[in-house]
CSV table of C-alpha atoms in Angstrom, one decimal:
chain,number,residue,atom,x,y,z
A,1,MET,CA,21.7,27.3,20.7
A,2,LYS,CA,18.4,28.9,19.4
A,3,THR,CA,19.9,29.2,15.9
A,4,LEU,CA,21.0,25.6,15.9
A,5,LEU,CA,17.5,24.5,17.0
A,6,LYS,CA,15.9,26.6,14.2
A,7,ARG,CA,18.2,25.3,11.6
A,8,SER,CA,17.5,21.7,12.7
A,9,ALA,CA,13.8,22.2,12.6
A,10,LEU,CA,14.0,23.7,9.1
A,11,LEU,CA,16.2,20.9,7.8
A,12,LEU,CA,13.8,18.4,9.2
A,13,ALA,CA,10.6,20.2,7.9
A,14,LEU,CA,11.9,20.7,4.3
A,15,PRO,CA,12.1,17.0,3.3
A,16,ILE,CA,8.8,16.2,5.1
A,17,SER,CA,7.0,19.0,3.2
A,18,ILE,CA,8.4,17.9,-0.1
A,19,LEU,CA,7.5,14.2,0.6
A,20,ALA,CA,4.0,15.2,1.7
A,21,ASN,CA,3.5,17.3,-1.5
A,22,PHE,CA,4.3,14.3,-3.8
A,23,SER,CA,2.2,11.8,-1.8
A,24,LEU,CA,-1.0,13.8,-1.8
A,25,PRO,CA,-3.8,12.3,-3.9
A,26,ALA,CA,-4.3,13.8,-7.4
A,27,SER,CA,-7.0,16.4,-8.0
A,28,ALA,CA,-10.2,15.6,-9.8
A,29,ASP,CA,-8.9,17.3,-13.0
A,30,SER,CA,-6.0,14.8,-13.3
A,31,THR,CA,-8.0,11.6,-12.5
A,32,ALA,CA,-11.1,12.3,-14.7
A,33,GLY,CA,-11.9,13.9,-17.9
A,34,ILE,CA,-15.1,15.9,-18.7
A,35,ILE,CA,-17.3,14.3,-21.3
A,36,LEU,CA,-20.3,16.6,-21.1
A,37,SER,CA,-20.9,20.1,-20.0
A,38,THR,CA,-24.3,21.7,-20.1
A,39,LYS,CA,-26.1,24.9,-19.0
A,40,CYS,CA,-29.7,24.3,-18.2
A,41,GLN,CA,-32.8,26.5,-17.5
A,42,GLY,CA,-33.1,27.6,-13.9
A,43,GLY,CA,-29.4,28.2,-13.5
A,44,TYR,CA,-28.4,24.5,-13.5
A,45,ASN,CA,-24.8,23.8,-14.7
A,46,ILE,CA,-24.2,20.1,-15.2
A,47,ASN,CA,-20.8,18.5,-15.8
A,48,ILE,CA,-20.4,14.7,-16.4
A,49,TRP,CA,-16.9,13.4,-15.8
A,50,GLN,CA,-15.4,10.0,-16.5
A,51,ASN,CA,-12.6,8.6,-14.3
A,52,TYR,CA,-9.6,7.7,-16.5
A,53,THR,CA,-8.7,4.5,-14.6
A,54,SER,CA,-12.0,3.0,-13.4
A,55,GLY,CA,-14.3,4.5,-16.1
A,56,GLU,CA,-16.7,5.6,-13.3
A,57,LEU,CA,-19.1,8.3,-14.3
A,58,LEU,CA,-19.3,11.4,-12.0
A,59,TYR,CA,-22.1,14.0,-11.9
A,60,ARG,CA,-21.3,17.5,-10.8
A,61,ALA,CA,-24.0,20.1,-10.7
A,62,THR,CA,-24.2,23.7,-9.5
A,63,ASN,CA,-27.5,25.6,-9.2
A,64,PRO,CA,-29.0,28.4,-7.2
A,65,ASN,CA,-30.0,25.9,-4.5
A,66,GLY,CA,-26.5,24.5,-4.0
A,67,ASN,CA,-24.1,22.0,-5.4
A,68,LEU,CA,-24.5,18.2,-5.9
A,69,SER,CA,-21.8,15.6,-6.6
A,70,LEU,CA,-22.7,12.0,-7.4
A,71,GLY,CA,-20.7,9.0,-8.6
A,72,LYS,CA,-21.4,5.5,-10.0
A,73,GLY,CA,-23.5,6.7,-12.9
A,74,THR,CA,-24.5,4.7,-16.0
A,75,LYS,CA,-24.6,5.6,-19.6
A,76,GLN,CA,-27.2,4.3,-22.2
A,77,ALA,CA,-27.9,5.0,-25.8
A,78,THR,CA,-31.5,5.5,-26.6
A,79,GLU,CA,-32.5,6.1,-30.3
A,80,GLY,CA,-29.0,7.5,-30.9
A,81,VAL,CA,-29.0,9.8,-27.9
A,82,ARG,CA,-26.9,9.2,-24.8
A,83,VAL,CA,-28.5,9.5,-21.4
A,84,TYR,CA,-26.4,9.6,-18.2
A,85,LYS,CA,-28.2,8.3,-15.1
A,86,PHE,CA,-27.3,8.9,-11.4
A,87,ARG,CA,-29.0,7.9,-8.2
A,88,ASN,CA,-29.1,9.6,-4.8
A,89,ARG,CA,-31.4,7.8,-2.4
A,90,ASN,CA,-34.9,8.2,-3.8
A,91,TYR,CA,-33.8,10.7,-6.5
A,92,GLU,CA,-32.6,9.9,-10.0
A,93,TYR,CA,-30.9,12.5,-12.2
A,94,TRP,CA,-31.0,11.9,-16.0
A,95,VAL,CA,-28.9,14.0,-18.3
A,96,TRP,CA,-29.8,13.6,-22.0
A,97,ASP,CA,-26.8,14.4,-24.3
A,98,GLY,CA,-28.6,16.0,-27.2
A,99,THR,CA,-31.9,15.3,-28.9
A,100,LEU,CA,-32.6,13.7,-32.3
A,101,ASP,CA,-33.4,17.2,-33.7
A,102,ASN,CA,-30.5,19.1,-32.1
A,103,PRO,CA,-27.3,17.5,-30.9
A,104,GLN,CA,-26.3,20.7,-29.2
A,105,SER,CA,-29.3,20.7,-26.8
A,106,GLY,CA,-30.2,18.3,-24.1
A,107,THR,CA,-32.4,17.8,-21.1
A,108,LEU,CA,-32.1,17.4,-17.3
A,109,GLU,CA,-34.7,15.3,-15.7
A,110,VAL,CA,-35.1,14.7,-11.9
A,111,TYR,CA,-37.2,11.9,-10.6
A,112,LYS,CA,-38.2,11.0,-7.1
A,113,ASN,CA,-39.5,7.5,-6.5
A,114,ASN,CA,-39.9,7.1,-10.3
A,115,ARG,CA,-42.0,10.2,-10.6
A,116,LEU,CA,-40.9,13.1,-12.7
A,117,LEU,CA,-40.3,16.2,-10.5
A,118,MET,CA,-38.5,18.5,-12.9
A,119,ARG,CA,-37.5,18.7,-16.6
A,120,GLN,CA,-35.2,21.5,-17.8
A,121,THR,CA,-33.9,22.1,-21.3
A,122,CYS,CA,-30.1,22.5,-21.6
A,123,THR,CA,-27.5,23.6,-24.1
A,124,LYS,CA,-24.0,22.2,-24.4
A,125,SER,CA,-21.3,24.6,-23.3
């Protein structure tokens, strides 16, 4: 009887696990593509992603103080240089994709209530 119960449980669990595996949401790597990756002074690593379907811009940052993920960014072109902007409450994060002098460099700027708190130079990675 125990053997029959074990076999029944296994036969029921197998299709459920297969179905659950295919119905899980896709990972970030398959729904968005990286459009900018930079390493900045102070240990800041910034990645800007764009969702394939919606076009939404995503900000992912790692630094010695922790990690930050933001969505709903905007992209603007200023004098031939792109800037990606993201907001988190009173803070704004601007990532400049290159400079006029050097397209392989960039800048991370952090604002609080429209006041510049930090500016770090970056290089594309």
